[in-house]
Tab-separated table of C-alpha atoms and ligand atoms in Angstrom:
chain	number	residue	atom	x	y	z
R	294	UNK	CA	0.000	0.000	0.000
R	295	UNK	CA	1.405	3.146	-0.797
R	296	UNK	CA	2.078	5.220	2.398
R	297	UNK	CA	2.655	9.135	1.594
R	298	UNK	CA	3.178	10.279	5.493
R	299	UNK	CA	4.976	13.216	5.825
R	300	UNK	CA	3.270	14.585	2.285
R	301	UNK	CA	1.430	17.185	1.861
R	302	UNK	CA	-1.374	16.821	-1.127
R	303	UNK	CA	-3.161	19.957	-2.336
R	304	UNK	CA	-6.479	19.226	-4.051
R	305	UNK	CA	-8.080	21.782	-6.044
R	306	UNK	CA	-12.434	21.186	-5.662
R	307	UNK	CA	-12.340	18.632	-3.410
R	308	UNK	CA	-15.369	19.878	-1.194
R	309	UNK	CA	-17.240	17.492	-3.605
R	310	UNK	CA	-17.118	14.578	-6.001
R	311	UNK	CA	-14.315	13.504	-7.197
R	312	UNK	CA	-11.703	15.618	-5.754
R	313	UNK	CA	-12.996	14.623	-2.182
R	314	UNK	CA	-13.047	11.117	-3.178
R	315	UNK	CA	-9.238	11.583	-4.078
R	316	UNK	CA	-8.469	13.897	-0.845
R	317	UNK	CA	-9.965	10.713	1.153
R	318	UNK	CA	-7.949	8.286	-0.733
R	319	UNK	CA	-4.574	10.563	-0.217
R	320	UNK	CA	-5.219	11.317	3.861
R	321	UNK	CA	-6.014	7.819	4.439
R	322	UNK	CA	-2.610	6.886	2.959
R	323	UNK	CA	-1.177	9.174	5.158
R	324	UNK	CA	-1.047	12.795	3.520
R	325	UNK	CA	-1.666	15.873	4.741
R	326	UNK	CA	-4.163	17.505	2.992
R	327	UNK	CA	-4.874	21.042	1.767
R	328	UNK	CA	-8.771	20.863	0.436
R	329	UNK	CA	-10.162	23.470	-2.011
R	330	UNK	CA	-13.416	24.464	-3.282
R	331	UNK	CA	-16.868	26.071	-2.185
R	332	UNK	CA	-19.355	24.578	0.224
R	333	UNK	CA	-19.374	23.354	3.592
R	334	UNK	CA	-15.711	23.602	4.145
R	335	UNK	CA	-16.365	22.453	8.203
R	336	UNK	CA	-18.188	19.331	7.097
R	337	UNK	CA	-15.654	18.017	4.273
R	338	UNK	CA	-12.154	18.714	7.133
R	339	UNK	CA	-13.749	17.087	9.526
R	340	UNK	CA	-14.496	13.750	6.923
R	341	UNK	CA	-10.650	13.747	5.988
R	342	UNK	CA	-9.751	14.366	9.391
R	343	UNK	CA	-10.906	10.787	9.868
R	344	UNK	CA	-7.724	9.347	9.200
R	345	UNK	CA	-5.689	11.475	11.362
R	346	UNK	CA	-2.983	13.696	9.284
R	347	UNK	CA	-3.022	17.069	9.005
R	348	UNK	CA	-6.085	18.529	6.689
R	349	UNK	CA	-6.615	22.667	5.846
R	350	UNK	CA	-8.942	24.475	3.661
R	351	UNK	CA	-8.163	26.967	1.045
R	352	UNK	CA	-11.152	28.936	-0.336
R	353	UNK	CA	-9.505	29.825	-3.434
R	354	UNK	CA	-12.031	30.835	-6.556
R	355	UNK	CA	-9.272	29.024	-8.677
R	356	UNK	CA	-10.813	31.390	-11.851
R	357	UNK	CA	-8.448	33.795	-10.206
R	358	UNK	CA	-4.403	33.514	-10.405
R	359	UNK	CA	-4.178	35.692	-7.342
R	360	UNK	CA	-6.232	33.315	-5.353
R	361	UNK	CA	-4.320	30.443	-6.737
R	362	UNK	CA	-0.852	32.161	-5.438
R	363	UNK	CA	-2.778	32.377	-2.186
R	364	UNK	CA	-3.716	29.296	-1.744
R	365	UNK	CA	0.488	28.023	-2.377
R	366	UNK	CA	1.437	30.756	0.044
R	367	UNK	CA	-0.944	29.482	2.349
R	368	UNK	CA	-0.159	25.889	1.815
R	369	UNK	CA	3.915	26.800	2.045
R	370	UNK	CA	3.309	28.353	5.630
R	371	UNK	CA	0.950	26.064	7.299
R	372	UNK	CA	2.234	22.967	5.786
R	373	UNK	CA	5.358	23.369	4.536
R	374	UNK	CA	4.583	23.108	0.392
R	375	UNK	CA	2.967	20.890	-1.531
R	376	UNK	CA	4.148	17.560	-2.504
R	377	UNK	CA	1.121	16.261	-4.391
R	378	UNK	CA	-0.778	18.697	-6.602
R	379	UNK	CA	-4.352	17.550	-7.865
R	380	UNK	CA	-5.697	19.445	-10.137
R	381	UNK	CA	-9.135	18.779	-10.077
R	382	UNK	CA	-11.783	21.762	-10.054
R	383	UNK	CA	-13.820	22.103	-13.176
R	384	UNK	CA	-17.238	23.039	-14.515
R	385	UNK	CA	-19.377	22.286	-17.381
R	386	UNK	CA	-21.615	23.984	-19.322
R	387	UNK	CA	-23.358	22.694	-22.567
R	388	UNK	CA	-24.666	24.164	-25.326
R	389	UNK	CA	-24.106	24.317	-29.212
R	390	UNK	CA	-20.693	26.283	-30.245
R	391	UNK	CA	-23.161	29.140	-32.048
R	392	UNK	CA	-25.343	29.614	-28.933
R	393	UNK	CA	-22.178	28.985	-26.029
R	394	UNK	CA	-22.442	32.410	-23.693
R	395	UNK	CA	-19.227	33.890	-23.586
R	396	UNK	CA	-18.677	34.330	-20.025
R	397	UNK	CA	-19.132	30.552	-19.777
R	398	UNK	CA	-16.365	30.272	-22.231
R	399	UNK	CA	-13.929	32.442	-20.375
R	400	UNK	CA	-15.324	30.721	-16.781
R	401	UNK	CA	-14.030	27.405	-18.146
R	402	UNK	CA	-10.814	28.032	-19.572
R	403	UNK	CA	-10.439	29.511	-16.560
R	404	UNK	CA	-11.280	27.118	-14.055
R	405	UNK	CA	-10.417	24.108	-16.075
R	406	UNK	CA	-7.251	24.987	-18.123
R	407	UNK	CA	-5.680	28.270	-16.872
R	408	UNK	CA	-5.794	27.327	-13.403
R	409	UNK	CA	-4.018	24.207	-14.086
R	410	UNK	CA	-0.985	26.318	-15.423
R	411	UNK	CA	-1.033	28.721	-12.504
R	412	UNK	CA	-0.787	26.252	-9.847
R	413	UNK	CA	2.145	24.073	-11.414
R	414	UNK	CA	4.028	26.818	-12.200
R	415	UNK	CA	3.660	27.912	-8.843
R	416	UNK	CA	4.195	24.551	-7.228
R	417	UNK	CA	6.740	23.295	-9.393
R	418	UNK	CA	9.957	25.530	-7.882
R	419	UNK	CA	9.774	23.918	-4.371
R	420	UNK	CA	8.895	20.039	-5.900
R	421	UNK	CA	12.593	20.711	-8.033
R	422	UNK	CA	14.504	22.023	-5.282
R	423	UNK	CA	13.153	18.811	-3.058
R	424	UNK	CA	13.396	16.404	-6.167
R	425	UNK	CA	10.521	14.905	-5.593
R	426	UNK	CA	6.513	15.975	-6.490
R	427	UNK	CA	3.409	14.551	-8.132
R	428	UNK	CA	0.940	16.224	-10.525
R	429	UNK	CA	-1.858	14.655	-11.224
R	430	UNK	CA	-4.543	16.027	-13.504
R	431	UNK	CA	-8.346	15.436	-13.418
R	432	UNK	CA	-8.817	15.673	-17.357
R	433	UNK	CA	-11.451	13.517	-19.172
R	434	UNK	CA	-12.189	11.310	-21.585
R	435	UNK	CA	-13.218	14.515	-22.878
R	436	UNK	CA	-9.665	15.048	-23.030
R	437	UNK	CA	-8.822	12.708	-25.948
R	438	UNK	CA	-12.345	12.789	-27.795
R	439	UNK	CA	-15.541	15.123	-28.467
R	440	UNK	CA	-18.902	15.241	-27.933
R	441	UNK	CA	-21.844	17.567	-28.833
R	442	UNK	CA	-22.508	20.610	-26.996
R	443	UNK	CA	-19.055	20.677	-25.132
R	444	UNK	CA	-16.969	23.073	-26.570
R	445	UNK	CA	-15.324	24.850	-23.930
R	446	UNK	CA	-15.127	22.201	-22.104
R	447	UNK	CA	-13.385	19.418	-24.656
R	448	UNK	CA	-10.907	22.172	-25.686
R	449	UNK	CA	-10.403	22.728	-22.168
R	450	UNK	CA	-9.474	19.046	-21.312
R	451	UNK	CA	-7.632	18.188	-24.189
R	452	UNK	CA	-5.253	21.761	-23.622
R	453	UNK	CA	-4.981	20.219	-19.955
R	454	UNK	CA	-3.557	16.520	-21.351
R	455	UNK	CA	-1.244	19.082	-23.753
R	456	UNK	CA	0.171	21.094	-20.772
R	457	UNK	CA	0.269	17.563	-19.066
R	458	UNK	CA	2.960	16.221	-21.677
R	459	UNK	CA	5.060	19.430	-21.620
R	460	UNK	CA	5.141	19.604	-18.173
R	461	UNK	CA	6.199	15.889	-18.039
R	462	UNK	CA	9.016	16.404	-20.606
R	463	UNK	CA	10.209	19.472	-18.683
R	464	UNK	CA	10.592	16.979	-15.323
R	465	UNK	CA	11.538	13.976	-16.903
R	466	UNK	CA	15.155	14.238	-15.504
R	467	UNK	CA	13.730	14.693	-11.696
R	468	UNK	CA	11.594	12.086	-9.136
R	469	UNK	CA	8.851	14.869	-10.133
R	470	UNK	CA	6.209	13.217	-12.731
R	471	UNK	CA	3.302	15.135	-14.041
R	472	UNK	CA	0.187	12.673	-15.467
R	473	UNK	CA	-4.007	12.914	-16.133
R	474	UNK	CA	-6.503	10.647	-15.629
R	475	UNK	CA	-9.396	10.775	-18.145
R	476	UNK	CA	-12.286	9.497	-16.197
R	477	UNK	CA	-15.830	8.684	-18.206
R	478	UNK	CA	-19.039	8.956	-16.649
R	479	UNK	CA	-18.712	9.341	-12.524
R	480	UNK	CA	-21.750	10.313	-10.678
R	481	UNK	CA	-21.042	13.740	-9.118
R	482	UNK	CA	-22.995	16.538	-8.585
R	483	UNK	CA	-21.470	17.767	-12.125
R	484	UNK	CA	-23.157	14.702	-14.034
R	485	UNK	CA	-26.366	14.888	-11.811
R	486	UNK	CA	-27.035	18.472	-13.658
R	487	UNK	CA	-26.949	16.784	-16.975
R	488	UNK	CA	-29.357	13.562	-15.724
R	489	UNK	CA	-31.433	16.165	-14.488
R	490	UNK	CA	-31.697	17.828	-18.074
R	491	UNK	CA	-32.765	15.375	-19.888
R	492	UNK	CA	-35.520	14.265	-16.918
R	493	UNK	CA	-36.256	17.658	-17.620
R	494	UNK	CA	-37.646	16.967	-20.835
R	495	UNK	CA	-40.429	14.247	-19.345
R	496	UNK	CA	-38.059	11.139	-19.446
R	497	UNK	CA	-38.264	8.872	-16.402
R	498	UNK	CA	-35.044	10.128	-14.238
R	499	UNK	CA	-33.804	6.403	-14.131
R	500	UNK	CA	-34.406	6.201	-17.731
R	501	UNK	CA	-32.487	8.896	-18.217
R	502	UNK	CA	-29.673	7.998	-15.762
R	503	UNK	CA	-29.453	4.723	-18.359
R	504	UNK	CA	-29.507	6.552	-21.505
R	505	UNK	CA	-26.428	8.670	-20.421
R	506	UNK	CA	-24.504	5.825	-20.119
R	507	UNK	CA	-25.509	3.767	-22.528
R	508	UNK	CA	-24.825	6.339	-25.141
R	509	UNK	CA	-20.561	6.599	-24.181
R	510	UNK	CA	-19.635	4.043	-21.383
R	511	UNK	CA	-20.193	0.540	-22.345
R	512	UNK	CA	-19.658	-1.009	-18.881
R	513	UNK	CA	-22.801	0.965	-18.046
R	514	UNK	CA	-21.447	1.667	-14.529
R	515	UNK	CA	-20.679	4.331	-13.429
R	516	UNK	CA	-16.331	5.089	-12.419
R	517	UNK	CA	-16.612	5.957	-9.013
R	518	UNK	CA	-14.119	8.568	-6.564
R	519	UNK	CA	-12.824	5.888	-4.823
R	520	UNK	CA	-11.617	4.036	-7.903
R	521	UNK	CA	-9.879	7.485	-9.001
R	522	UNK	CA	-8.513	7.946	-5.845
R	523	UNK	CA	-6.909	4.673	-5.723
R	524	UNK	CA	-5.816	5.461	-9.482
R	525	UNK	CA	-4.194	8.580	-7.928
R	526	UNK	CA	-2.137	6.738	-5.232
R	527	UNK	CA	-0.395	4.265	-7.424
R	528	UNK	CA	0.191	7.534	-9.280
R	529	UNK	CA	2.128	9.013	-6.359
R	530	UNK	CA	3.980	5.800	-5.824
R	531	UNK	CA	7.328	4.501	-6.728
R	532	UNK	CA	5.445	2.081	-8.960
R	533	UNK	CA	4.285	5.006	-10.884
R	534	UNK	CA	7.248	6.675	-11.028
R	535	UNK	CA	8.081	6.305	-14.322
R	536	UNK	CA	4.381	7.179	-15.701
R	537	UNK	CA	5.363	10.760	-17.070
R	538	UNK	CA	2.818	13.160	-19.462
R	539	UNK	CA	0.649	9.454	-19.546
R	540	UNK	CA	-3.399	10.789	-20.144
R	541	UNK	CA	-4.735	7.271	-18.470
R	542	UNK	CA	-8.543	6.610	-18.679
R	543	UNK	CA	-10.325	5.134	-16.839
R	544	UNK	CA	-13.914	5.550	-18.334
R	545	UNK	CA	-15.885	2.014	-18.402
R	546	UNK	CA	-15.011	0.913	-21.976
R	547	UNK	CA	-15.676	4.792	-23.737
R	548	UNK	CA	-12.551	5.385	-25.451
R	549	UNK	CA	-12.388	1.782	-26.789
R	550	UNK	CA	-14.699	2.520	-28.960
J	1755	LIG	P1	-18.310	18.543	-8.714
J	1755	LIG	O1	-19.215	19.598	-9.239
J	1755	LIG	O2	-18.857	17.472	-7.846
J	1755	LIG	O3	-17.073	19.204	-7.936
J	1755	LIG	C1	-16.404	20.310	-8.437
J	1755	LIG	C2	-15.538	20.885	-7.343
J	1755	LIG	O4	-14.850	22.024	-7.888
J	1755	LIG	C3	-16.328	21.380	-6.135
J	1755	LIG	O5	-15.568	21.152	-4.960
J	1755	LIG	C4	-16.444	22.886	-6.401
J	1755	LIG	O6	-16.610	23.657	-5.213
J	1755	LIG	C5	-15.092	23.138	-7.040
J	1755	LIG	N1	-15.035	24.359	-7.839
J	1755	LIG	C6	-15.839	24.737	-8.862
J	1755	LIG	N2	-15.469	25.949	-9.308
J	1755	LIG	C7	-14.400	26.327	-8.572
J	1755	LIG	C8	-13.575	27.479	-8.548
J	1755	LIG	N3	-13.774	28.499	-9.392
J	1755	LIG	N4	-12.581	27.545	-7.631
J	1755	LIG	C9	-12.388	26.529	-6.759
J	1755	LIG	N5	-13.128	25.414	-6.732
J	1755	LIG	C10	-14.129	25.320	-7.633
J	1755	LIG	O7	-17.623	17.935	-10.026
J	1755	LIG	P2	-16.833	16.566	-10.302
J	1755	LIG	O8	-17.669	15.757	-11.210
J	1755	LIG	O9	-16.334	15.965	-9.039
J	1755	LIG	O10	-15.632	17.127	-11.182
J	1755	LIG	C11	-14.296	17.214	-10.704
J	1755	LIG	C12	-13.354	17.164	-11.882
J	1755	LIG	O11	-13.505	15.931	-12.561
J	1755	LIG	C13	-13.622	18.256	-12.933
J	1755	LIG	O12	-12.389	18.746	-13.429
J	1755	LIG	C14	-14.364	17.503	-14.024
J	1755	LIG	O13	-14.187	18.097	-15.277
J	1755	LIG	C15	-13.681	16.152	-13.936
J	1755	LIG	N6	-14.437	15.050	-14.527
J	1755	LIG	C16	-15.680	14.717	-14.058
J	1755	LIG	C17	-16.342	13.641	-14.632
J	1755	LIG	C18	-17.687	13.188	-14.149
J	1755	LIG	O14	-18.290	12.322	-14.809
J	1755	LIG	N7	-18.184	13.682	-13.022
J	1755	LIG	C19	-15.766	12.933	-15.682
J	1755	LIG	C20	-14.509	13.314	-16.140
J	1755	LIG	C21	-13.859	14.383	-15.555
């Protein structure tokens, strides 16, 4: 089992879905953790707190490179720097390419791409100097393929698996590795808002809960947080050392197709 105490992980969103699932994962191998995101901030420390390290919250609006440099600064003082980045917190929208509002646009690329820049860049100086540091990247299957209605959001991903492989040539000297994970379908509040939609439109919800994934993930199961975070540890171990710029999915069956 991998054992990461004495590491600090910082996990961008991880006051829900998947980015919790991969703070729990990380504290109960023995990280500190730095959590990030909106929400209950109380509820979600004292769940990681569970397992006994060290766990702080950072309220960072990650749409915002100042709050970004914040949340290192803040990480560097109380906890010494971060070890482990996760960079997880994204949003969707959908809507066709002609009709996509602008400031949705500019929200994402924001929140799912440019924030992904600022925080290696700003992590990356301390992980050199200690020769050691994982970055992990919560992309998508969205990452490597299309689909309708997802414009900012597929360009998004698949510039995060881009800055992924640069980043991982730039470190591939060092015990520092940078890597994504391309999950499909996992049932988070983000994928709940797109069930919802189409119940929306008079479809039974479990119906439409089976149509989503019939249409993309042919295991028709849902990947769940726990899976990811497990995907995440073997990430951060020596195992997985030598997985560098790698965009793994881990999606059901969807990009077999
Ligand atoms: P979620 O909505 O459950 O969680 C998103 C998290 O990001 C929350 O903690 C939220 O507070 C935080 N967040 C949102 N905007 C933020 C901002 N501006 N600053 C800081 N934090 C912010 O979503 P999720 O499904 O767990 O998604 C997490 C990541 O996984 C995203 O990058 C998403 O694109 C990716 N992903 C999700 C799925 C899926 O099926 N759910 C599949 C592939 C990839």
């Amino acid at each position: 089992m991998t054992n990461l105490t004495g590491k600090t992980a910082l996990v961008t969103g991880s006051t829900s879905g998947i980015g919790l699932g991969i703070a729990l994962s990380l504290a109960k191998a023995g990280a500190n953790v730095v959590l990030n995101g909106f929400g209950d901030a109380a509820k979600v420390i004292a769940e990681v707190q569970q397992f006994g390290g060290k766990v702080g919250h950072h309220p960072a609006d990650v749409s915002k490179p100042e709050d970004i440099a914040e949340m290192i600064a803040y990480a560097e003082r109380e906890f010494g720097g971060v070890d482990i980045l996760v960079n997880n917190a994204g949003i969707q929208h959908v809507a066709a390419v002609e009709d996509f509002p602008l400031e949705r646009w500019d929200s994402i690329i924001a929140i799912n791409l440019s924030s992904v820049f600022h925080s290696t860049r700003l992590c990356l100086p301390r992980m050199r100097a200690k020769n050691w540091g994982r970055i992990i990247n919560v992309a998508s299957v969205h990452g490597q393929v299309g689909s309708v209605g997802k414009a900012a959001y597929v360009a998004a991903k698949h510039g995060v698996i881009g800055l992924t492989k640069v980043v991982g040539l730039e470190t591939a000297t060092t015990q520092v590795t940078c890597n994504a994970i391309c999950p499909g379908w996992v049932l988070t509040p983000l994928v709940q808002k797109q069930i919802d939609d189409r119940a929306a439109t008079g479809i039974d919800p479990q119906q439409a809960q089976h149509d989503l994934l019939a249409e993309k993930q042919p295991s028709l199961e849902f990947v769940t947080p726990p899976q990811l975070g497990e995907l995440v540890l073997f990430l951060c171990s020596e195992a997985g050392s030598q997985v560098r710029g790698a965009a793994w999915n881990i999606d059901g069956g969807w990009l077999a197709q």
